[in-house]
Short mmCIF file of C-alpha atoms in Angstrom, two decimals:
data_model
loop_
_atom_site.label_atom_id
_atom_site.label_comp_id
_atom_site.label_asym_id
_atom_site.label_seq_id
_atom_site.Cartn_x
_atom_site.Cartn_y
_atom_site.Cartn_z
CA UNK N 228 6.23 12.92 56.84
CA UNK N 229 7.44 16.42 56.87
CA UNK N 230 10.76 15.94 58.70
CA UNK N 231 11.07 13.04 55.61
CA UNK N 232 10.34 15.61 52.80
CA UNK N 233 12.72 18.32 54.55
CA UNK N 234 15.58 15.25 54.84
CA UNK N 235 15.05 14.61 51.16
CA UNK N 236 14.80 18.35 50.03
CA UNK N 237 18.41 19.07 52.52
CA UNK N 238 20.01 16.04 50.57
CA UNK N 239 18.59 17.50 46.92
CA UNK N 240 19.92 20.97 47.58
CA UNK N 241 23.21 19.68 48.65
CA UNK N 242 23.46 17.32 45.91
CA UNK N 243 23.02 20.25 43.70
CA UNK N 244 25.60 22.30 44.89
CA UNK N 245 27.97 19.37 44.69
CA UNK N 246 27.44 18.67 41.14
CA UNK N 247 27.70 22.54 40.68
CA UNK N 248 30.82 22.51 42.33
CA UNK N 249 32.14 20.13 39.37
CA UNK N 250 30.05 21.84 37.22
CA UNK N 251 33.05 21.19 33.88
CA UNK N 252 32.38 17.24 34.73
CA UNK N 253 28.78 17.32 35.24
CA UNK N 254 28.07 19.32 31.71
CA UNK N 255 30.17 17.33 29.90
CA UNK N 256 28.71 13.90 30.75
CA UNK N 257 25.01 15.37 30.78
CA UNK N 258 25.80 16.89 26.70
CA UNK N 259 26.93 13.22 26.08
CA UNK N 260 23.99 11.85 27.70
CA UNK N 261 21.41 14.09 26.34
CA UNK N 262 22.44 13.46 22.75
CA UNK N 263 22.58 9.68 23.14
CA UNK N 264 18.91 9.41 24.44
CA UNK N 265 18.44 11.96 21.80
CA UNK N 266 19.17 9.79 19.18
CA UNK N 267 18.09 6.29 20.23
CA UNK N 268 14.73 8.68 21.14
CA UNK N 269 14.49 9.90 17.61
CA UNK N 270 14.88 6.33 16.26
CA UNK N 271 11.89 5.01 18.40
CA UNK N 272 9.72 8.04 17.89
CA UNK N 273 9.91 8.37 14.32
CA UNK N 274 9.92 4.43 13.19
CA UNK N 275 6.57 4.03 15.70
CA UNK N 276 5.11 7.51 14.65
CA UNK N 277 5.54 6.23 10.53
CA UNK N 278 4.37 2.82 11.28
CA UNK N 279 0.99 4.21 12.89
CA UNK N 280 1.00 6.49 9.90
CA UNK N 281 1.31 3.30 7.68
CA UNK N 282 -1.29 1.28 9.39
CA UNK N 283 -3.84 4.09 9.49
CA UNK N 284 -3.56 4.88 5.46
CA UNK N 285 -3.63 0.88 5.00
CA UNK N 286 -6.58 0.28 6.90
CA UNK N 287 -9.10 1.45 4.04
CA UNK N 288 -7.04 -1.04 1.42
CA UNK N 289 -9.03 -3.48 -0.02
CA UNK N 290 -9.63 -6.77 2.32
CA UNK N 291 -8.37 -9.32 -0.48
CA UNK N 292 -6.81 -8.98 -3.72
CA UNK N 293 -6.76 -11.32 -6.02
CA UNK N 294 -4.01 -11.84 -8.93
CA UNK N 295 -3.20 -14.03 -11.71
CA UNK N 296 0.10 -15.59 -11.57
CA UNK N 297 1.72 -17.14 -15.09
CA UNK N 298 5.07 -19.09 -13.99
CA UNK N 299 5.20 -17.81 -10.38
CA UNK N 300 5.17 -13.85 -12.26
CA UNK N 301 2.40 -11.50 -11.69
CA UNK N 302 0.34 -11.28 -15.09
CA UNK N 303 -3.17 -9.46 -16.11
CA UNK N 304 -5.78 -11.35 -14.90
CA UNK N 305 -9.12 -11.76 -17.44
CA UNK N 306 -12.39 -9.92 -16.67
CA UNK N 307 -14.08 -13.03 -16.64
CA UNK N 308 -12.88 -14.08 -13.11
CA UNK N 309 -14.66 -11.34 -11.76
CA UNK N 310 -17.92 -13.58 -12.45
CA UNK N 311 -16.48 -16.61 -10.93
CA UNK N 312 -15.14 -14.69 -7.46
CA UNK N 313 -18.48 -13.02 -6.99
CA UNK N 314 -19.96 -16.25 -7.16
CA UNK N 315 -18.24 -17.03 -3.98
CA UNK N 316 -20.35 -17.32 -1.01
CA UNK N 317 -19.31 -14.76 1.11
CA UNK N 318 -17.94 -12.32 -1.23
CA UNK N 319 -19.84 -8.71 -1.57
CA UNK N 320 -18.40 -7.23 -4.37
CA UNK N 321 -15.46 -7.80 -6.45
CA UNK N 322 -14.10 -5.00 -8.75
CA UNK N 323 -11.08 -5.21 -11.46
CA UNK N 324 -7.86 -2.60 -10.91
CA UNK N 325 -5.66 -0.99 -13.35
CA UNK N 326 -2.32 -0.03 -12.04
CA UNK N 327 1.42 -0.62 -12.81
CA UNK N 328 4.65 1.46 -13.10
CA UNK N 329 6.04 4.03 -15.89
CA UNK N 330 9.56 4.95 -15.52
CA UNK N 331 10.31 8.77 -16.38
CA UNK N 332 13.85 9.29 -18.19
CA UNK N 333 13.55 12.92 -17.57
CA UNK N 334 13.23 12.57 -13.65
CA UNK N 335 15.07 9.00 -13.47
CA UNK N 336 12.25 8.31 -11.30
CA UNK N 337 9.37 5.76 -11.28
CA UNK N 338 5.34 6.62 -10.94
CA UNK N 339 2.77 4.67 -10.16
CA UNK N 340 0.15 5.01 -12.76
CA UNK N 341 -3.36 4.06 -11.52
CA UNK N 342 -7.00 4.20 -12.80
CA UNK N 343 -8.44 5.84 -9.72
CA UNK N 344 -12.36 3.84 -8.56
CA UNK N 345 -13.39 7.27 -6.54
CA UNK N 346 -12.67 9.88 -8.74
CA UNK N 347 -13.54 10.55 -12.58
CA UNK N 348 -10.71 11.72 -14.82
CA UNK N 349 -11.00 12.69 -18.38
CA UNK N 350 -9.24 10.96 -21.20
CA UNK N 351 -6.01 13.02 -21.85
CA UNK N 352 -5.99 14.24 -18.19
CA UNK N 353 -4.31 13.41 -14.98
CA UNK N 354 -3.94 13.72 -11.41
CA UNK N 355 -0.24 13.61 -10.25
CA UNK N 356 1.21 13.31 -6.60
CA UNK N 357 2.98 16.11 -4.99
CA UNK N 358 6.44 13.74 -5.31
CA UNK N 359 5.54 13.89 -9.26
CA UNK N 360 4.98 17.54 -9.59
CA UNK N 361 7.99 18.52 -7.46
CA UNK N 362 10.74 16.39 -9.58
CA UNK N 363 9.05 17.23 -12.91
CA UNK N 364 8.46 20.99 -11.99
CA UNK N 365 4.86 20.88 -12.93
CA UNK N 366 1.87 22.71 -12.07
CA UNK N 367 -1.84 22.28 -12.96
CA UNK N 368 -2.60 23.37 -16.73
CA UNK N 369 1.11 21.74 -17.69
CA UNK N 370 1.83 19.08 -20.38
CA UNK N 371 3.53 15.50 -19.59
CA UNK N 372 4.22 13.42 -22.45
CA UNK N 373 5.40 9.58 -22.18
CA UNK N 374 6.05 6.96 -24.98
CA UNK N 375 3.61 4.46 -25.27
CA UNK N 376 4.19 0.34 -25.77
CA UNK N 377 3.88 1.08 -29.68
CA UNK N 378 6.48 3.85 -29.22
CA UNK N 379 3.76 6.52 -30.31
CA UNK N 380 3.72 9.95 -27.52
CA UNK N 381 0.94 10.21 -25.12
CA UNK N 382 0.35 13.52 -23.68
CA UNK N 383 -1.39 14.42 -20.50
CA UNK N 384 -2.29 17.89 -19.25
CA UNK N 385 -2.09 18.22 -15.23
CA UNK N 386 -5.97 18.46 -14.16
CA UNK N 387 -4.92 18.64 -10.49
CA UNK N 388 -1.92 17.87 -7.69
CA UNK N 389 -2.80 15.71 -4.60
CA UNK N 390 -2.12 17.50 -1.72
CA UNK N 391 0.74 16.56 0.76
CA UNK N 392 -1.54 15.26 3.21
CA UNK N 393 -1.57 11.62 1.77
CA UNK N 394 1.91 11.88 0.60
CA UNK N 395 2.97 8.70 2.09
CA UNK N 396 0.87 6.96 -0.09
CA UNK N 397 0.52 9.47 -3.16
CA UNK N 398 3.92 10.98 -3.58
CA UNK N 399 4.44 9.12 -6.82
CA UNK N 400 1.12 8.76 -8.20
CA UNK N 401 0.05 9.12 -11.54
CA UNK N 402 -4.20 9.15 -12.08
CA UNK N 403 -4.66 8.93 -15.36
CA UNK N 404 -8.61 7.64 -17.13
CA UNK N 405 -8.83 3.96 -18.18
CA UNK N 406 -8.77 5.11 -21.70
CA UNK N 407 -5.40 6.43 -21.07
CA UNK N 408 -4.50 3.63 -19.46
CA UNK N 409 -4.70 1.16 -21.83
CA UNK N 410 -3.75 2.69 -24.69
CA UNK N 411 -0.08 3.61 -22.64
CA UNK N 412 0.23 0.05 -22.23
CA UNK N 413 -1.27 -1.81 -24.75
CA UNK N 414 -3.72 -3.42 -22.20
CA UNK N 415 -6.81 -5.10 -23.48
CA UNK N 416 -10.31 -4.35 -22.95
CA UNK N 417 -11.09 -7.53 -20.76
CA UNK N 418 -7.55 -7.60 -18.61
CA UNK N 419 -7.34 -6.26 -15.41
CA UNK N 420 -3.96 -5.97 -13.41
CA UNK N 421 -5.75 -7.09 -10.28
CA UNK N 422 -9.13 -7.80 -8.50
CA UNK N 423 -10.16 -6.34 -5.26
CA UNK N 424 -13.06 -8.27 -3.31
CA UNK N 425 -14.80 -7.20 -0.34
CA UNK N 426 -16.31 -9.34 1.93
CA UNK N 427 -19.76 -9.31 3.81
CA UNK N 428 -18.20 -10.76 7.21
CA UNK N 429 -14.80 -9.31 8.25
CA UNK N 430 -14.22 -12.14 10.51
CA UNK N 431 -14.49 -14.90 7.18
CA UNK N 432 -12.30 -13.18 4.86
CA UNK N 433 -9.45 -15.96 5.74
CA UNK N 434 -12.25 -18.85 4.41
CA UNK N 435 -13.63 -16.58 1.64
CA UNK N 436 -10.04 -16.16 0.26
CA UNK N 437 -9.62 -20.10 0.84
CA UNK N 438 -12.81 -20.70 -1.23
CA UNK N 439 -11.31 -17.79 -4.22
CA UNK N 440 -8.29 -19.76 -4.12
CA UNK N 441 -9.59 -23.25 -4.48
CA UNK N 442 -12.11 -22.25 -7.25
CA UNK N 443 -8.93 -20.04 -9.09
CA UNK N 444 -5.78 -22.07 -8.63
CA UNK N 445 -3.70 -20.04 -10.58
CA UNK N 446 -4.27 -16.55 -8.28
CA UNK N 447 -2.41 -15.54 -5.50
CA UNK N 448 -4.40 -14.03 -2.63
CA UNK N 449 -3.14 -11.61 -0.72
CA UNK N 450 -5.03 -10.43 3.02
CA UNK N 451 -4.98 -6.68 4.21
CA UNK N 452 -3.55 -8.55 7.72
CA UNK N 453 -0.74 -10.00 5.38
CA UNK N 454 0.47 -6.29 3.78
CA UNK N 455 0.07 -4.54 7.39
CA UNK N 456 2.64 -7.25 8.32
CA UNK N 457 4.91 -6.90 5.56
CA UNK N 458 5.24 -3.23 6.29
CA UNK N 459 5.65 -3.82 10.00
CA UNK N 460 8.04 -6.01 9.28
CA UNK N 461 10.07 -3.52 6.41
CA UNK N 462 10.25 -0.63 9.49
CA UNK N 463 11.45 -3.08 12.04
CA UNK N 464 14.16 -4.02 9.64
CA UNK N 465 15.07 -0.14 8.68
CA UNK N 466 14.92 0.23 12.65
CA UNK N 467 16.87 -2.65 13.17
CA UNK N 468 19.90 -1.38 10.98
CA UNK N 469 19.59 2.14 12.17
CA UNK N 470 20.14 1.07 15.61
CA UNK N 471 22.62 -1.81 14.82
CA UNK N 472 24.65 1.45 13.51
CA UNK N 473 24.77 3.41 16.60
CA UNK N 474 25.76 0.52 18.81
CA UNK N 475 29.54 1.84 18.43
CA UNK N 476 28.30 5.00 20.06
CA UNK N 477 26.17 3.60 22.41
CA UNK N 478 28.81 1.75 23.76
CA UNK N 479 31.04 4.39 23.62
CA UNK N 480 28.50 6.31 25.91
CA UNK N 481 28.49 3.26 28.37
CA UNK N 482 32.17 2.92 28.65
CA UNK N 483 32.24 7.03 29.08
CA UNK N 484 29.43 6.84 31.76
CA UNK N 485 30.31 4.03 33.66
CA UNK N 486 33.90 5.63 33.94
CA UNK N 487 32.64 9.09 34.70
CA UNK N 488 29.87 7.35 37.35
CA UNK N 489 32.43 4.89 38.70
CA UNK N 490 35.72 6.30 38.99
CA UNK N 491 35.65 8.77 42.11
CA UNK N 492 37.83 11.85 42.06
CA UNK N 493 40.45 12.38 45.14
CA UNK N 494 38.13 15.76 45.62
CA UNK N 495 34.97 13.62 45.85
CA UNK N 496 36.45 10.69 48.45
CA UNK N 497 37.72 13.72 50.32
CA UNK N 498 33.99 15.30 50.54
CA UNK N 499 32.75 11.55 51.53
CA UNK N 500 35.36 11.32 54.16
CA UNK N 501 34.31 14.66 55.80
CA UNK N 502 30.56 13.81 55.72
CA UNK N 503 31.03 10.36 57.09
CA UNK N 504 33.50 12.48 59.76
CA UNK N 505 30.66 14.83 60.81
CA UNK N 506 27.95 12.03 61.68
CA UNK N 507 26.66 11.09 58.21
CA UNK N 508 25.49 7.51 57.86
CA UNK N 509 26.75 5.30 54.98
CA UNK N 510 23.04 5.27 54.30
CA UNK N 511 22.79 9.20 54.05
CA UNK N 512 26.27 8.99 51.55
CA UNK N 513 24.84 6.61 49.28
CA UNK N 514 21.67 8.20 49.08
CA UNK N 515 22.77 11.82 48.18
CA UNK N 516 24.96 9.97 45.44
CA UNK N 517 22.43 8.20 44.03
CA UNK N 518 20.45 11.20 44.14
CA UNK N 519 23.23 12.99 42.22
CA UNK N 520 23.27 10.72 39.74
CA UNK N 521 19.70 10.44 39.48
CA UNK N 522 19.62 14.53 38.73
CA UNK N 523 22.23 14.08 35.94
CA UNK N 524 20.64 10.68 34.34
CA UNK N 525 16.48 12.09 34.43
CA UNK N 526 17.65 15.73 33.52
CA UNK N 527 19.55 14.21 30.88
CA UNK N 528 16.70 11.72 29.52
CA UNK N 529 14.33 14.28 29.77
CA UNK N 530 16.13 16.90 27.79
CA UNK N 531 17.10 14.36 25.39
CA UNK N 532 13.69 13.27 24.83
CA UNK N 533 12.26 16.44 24.24
CA UNK N 534 15.21 17.16 21.48
CA UNK N 535 14.10 14.24 19.87
CA UNK N 536 9.96 14.85 20.01
CA UNK N 537 11.15 18.49 18.61
CA UNK N 538 13.42 16.67 15.76
CA UNK N 539 11.24 14.61 14.66
CA UNK N 540 7.88 16.12 14.58
CA UNK N 541 8.94 19.64 14.32
CA UNK N 542 12.23 19.53 12.35
CA UNK N 543 11.46 16.11 9.94
CA UNK N 544 13.71 13.80 11.59
CA UNK N 545 16.20 15.23 9.29
CA UNK N 546 19.04 13.08 10.26
CA UNK N 547 17.80 9.99 9.55
CA UNK N 548 14.67 9.88 7.88
CA UNK N 549 15.74 8.47 4.43
CA UNK N 550 17.04 5.30 6.27
CA UNK N 551 13.51 4.76 7.37
CA UNK N 552 10.96 6.30 4.73
CA UNK N 553 13.64 4.27 2.09
CA UNK N 554 16.03 5.38 -0.61
CA UNK N 555 14.10 6.67 -3.68
CA UNK N 556 14.13 9.99 -6.31
CA UNK N 557 10.87 11.11 -4.84
CA UNK N 558 11.03 11.16 -1.28
CA UNK N 559 7.33 11.58 0.33
CA UNK N 560 6.97 15.15 2.28
CA UNK N 561 4.38 14.46 5.32
CA UNK N 562 3.98 15.71 8.73
CA UNK N 563 3.86 12.94 10.70
CA UNK N 564 1.29 12.69 13.67
CA UNK N 565 2.50 13.30 17.03
CA UNK N 566 2.14 10.34 19.31
CA UNK N 567 3.98 8.89 22.12
CA UNK N 568 4.00 5.19 23.39
CA UNK N 569 4.24 5.16 27.11
CA UNK N 570 5.76 1.59 27.15
CA UNK N 571 8.56 3.18 24.58
CA UNK N 572 9.27 6.03 27.29
CA UNK N 573 9.36 3.31 30.34
CA UNK N 574 11.59 0.87 27.94
CA UNK N 575 14.07 3.97 26.64
CA UNK N 576 13.94 5.28 30.62
CA UNK N 577 14.96 1.68 31.78
CA UNK N 578 18.02 1.35 29.78
CA UNK N 579 19.58 4.57 30.12
CA UNK N 580 18.70 6.06 33.26
CA UNK N 581 18.68 2.91 35.83
CA UNK N 582 22.29 1.98 34.65
CA UNK N 583 24.38 5.19 35.21
CA UNK N 584 22.23 5.50 38.85
CA UNK N 585 23.23 2.23 39.47
CA UNK N 586 26.71 3.01 38.22
CA UNK N 587 27.46 5.54 41.04
CA UNK N 588 26.40 3.02 44.11
CA UNK N 589 29.04 0.62 43.96
CA UNK N 590 32.22 3.12 44.08
CA UNK N 591 30.50 5.49 46.64
CA UNK N 592 29.67 2.10 49.33
CA UNK N 593 33.19 1.12 48.96
CA UNK N 594 34.28 4.59 49.76
CA UNK N 595 31.54 5.19 52.22
CA UNK N 596 32.29 2.06 54.57
CA UNK N 597 36.14 2.77 54.59
CA UNK N 598 37.05 4.54 57.62
CA UNK N 599 36.72 8.43 57.17
CA UNK N 600 40.46 9.02 58.39
CA UNK N 601 41.77 6.65 55.94
CA UNK N 602 39.76 7.98 53.14
CA UNK N 603 41.11 11.80 54.17
CA UNK N 604 44.35 10.50 53.87
#
C-alpha cells in the first residue's frame, strides 16, 4: 500500500508541475469552468432553499380552505355555512376569514389586507409588513389613508411593523380590524372571504373534504397539499426558465472544454512521447493526464460551489433573485437558511466533473498508443 500511495503522490506532483508549465491555458479554463459551475449551483441552491423555506412556512397553513363559487368565480361565503361545515363528522373547527387585495396608487402596489386571527388590531390601527413600510416610507405612528368602496377616506395609524424574519409571506401584509375591513370593502356582517377548517384526524383530510363538497356543492375545497404542490410547480417553472436561458452559456462551455481537453498541443504530444521513450507505460500516461483533468475539474467545481454558496446565502443571490422570487413592486427581503442537498451536489458533480475528465482520456489514449519516435517527430 505505501508503494501504491507513493506512486500516486508522484503522479499527482508531476501532474501539478505539468499544469504549471501551461499556466495560461489552465487558468483560462479553470476560470470559465468555475463561473459555469457557480451559476448552475447558484440556481440550484437558491431554488431549493426558497422551496424549502416556502414549505416550512406553508406547513402552518389551514388543512382545508372552503371558498364559495358563483359562475365559476370566487365569491363571499355566507356565515351560515359555518354551521353546516361544523356538522360534518371529522371537522374539529371552522372559522371564517376576511382578507382581500387593495391597490395603493401612491406606491403602485397591491397590499394584502387581512383580519388576523392570532392578534388583536384596534379599530383605526394597522400592522404592516416590512415591504409596505419600505415602499411607502412609513414607520410606527404614521398615518395611511385609503378610499373605501363608497368613496369616503379611511385612515389607519401604523401600530407595528412585522420584522423581516417572516418577509417571505408578510412583506405585503396590511392587518386591520374586522370593523375597518368591512367598512373599507363594504362586506356585510354575515359574509366572509372563505372558511378555514381544522380536521381531527390528519389522515382523513381528503375524506372530510369530500363530505364538505357533497354537503355544499357550490363551494371549492382547497387542501394544504394542493397549495404546496402549486408552489413546487411555480418554483420548478421559474427554475426551468432560468436554466433554459443559461443553455447557450452551458453549450459554449461544453465546446470550449471539449476543445481544450481533446485538442493536444504539439508540446503535450512531445511530452507524451518523451514519457513513453523513458519507459512510461500507456496506462501510466493515461492515469497522469486523467489526474490533470481531475485536478482542474475538481478544483473548479469546489471553487464554483463555494462561490455559489456565498452568492446565495451571503450576497442574497443578487444576479437572478427577482426571476425566482417573482416580479413585484415589493420584493420580500429575507435571509435564506443555508441548506445543502447531497443528491443535488452529486448530480451537479456528475454533470460537470465527469464529462471533462473523460474528455481528456480519449486523445491521451490515442497519443499514448502511437510509437514514441513518431509522436516526438
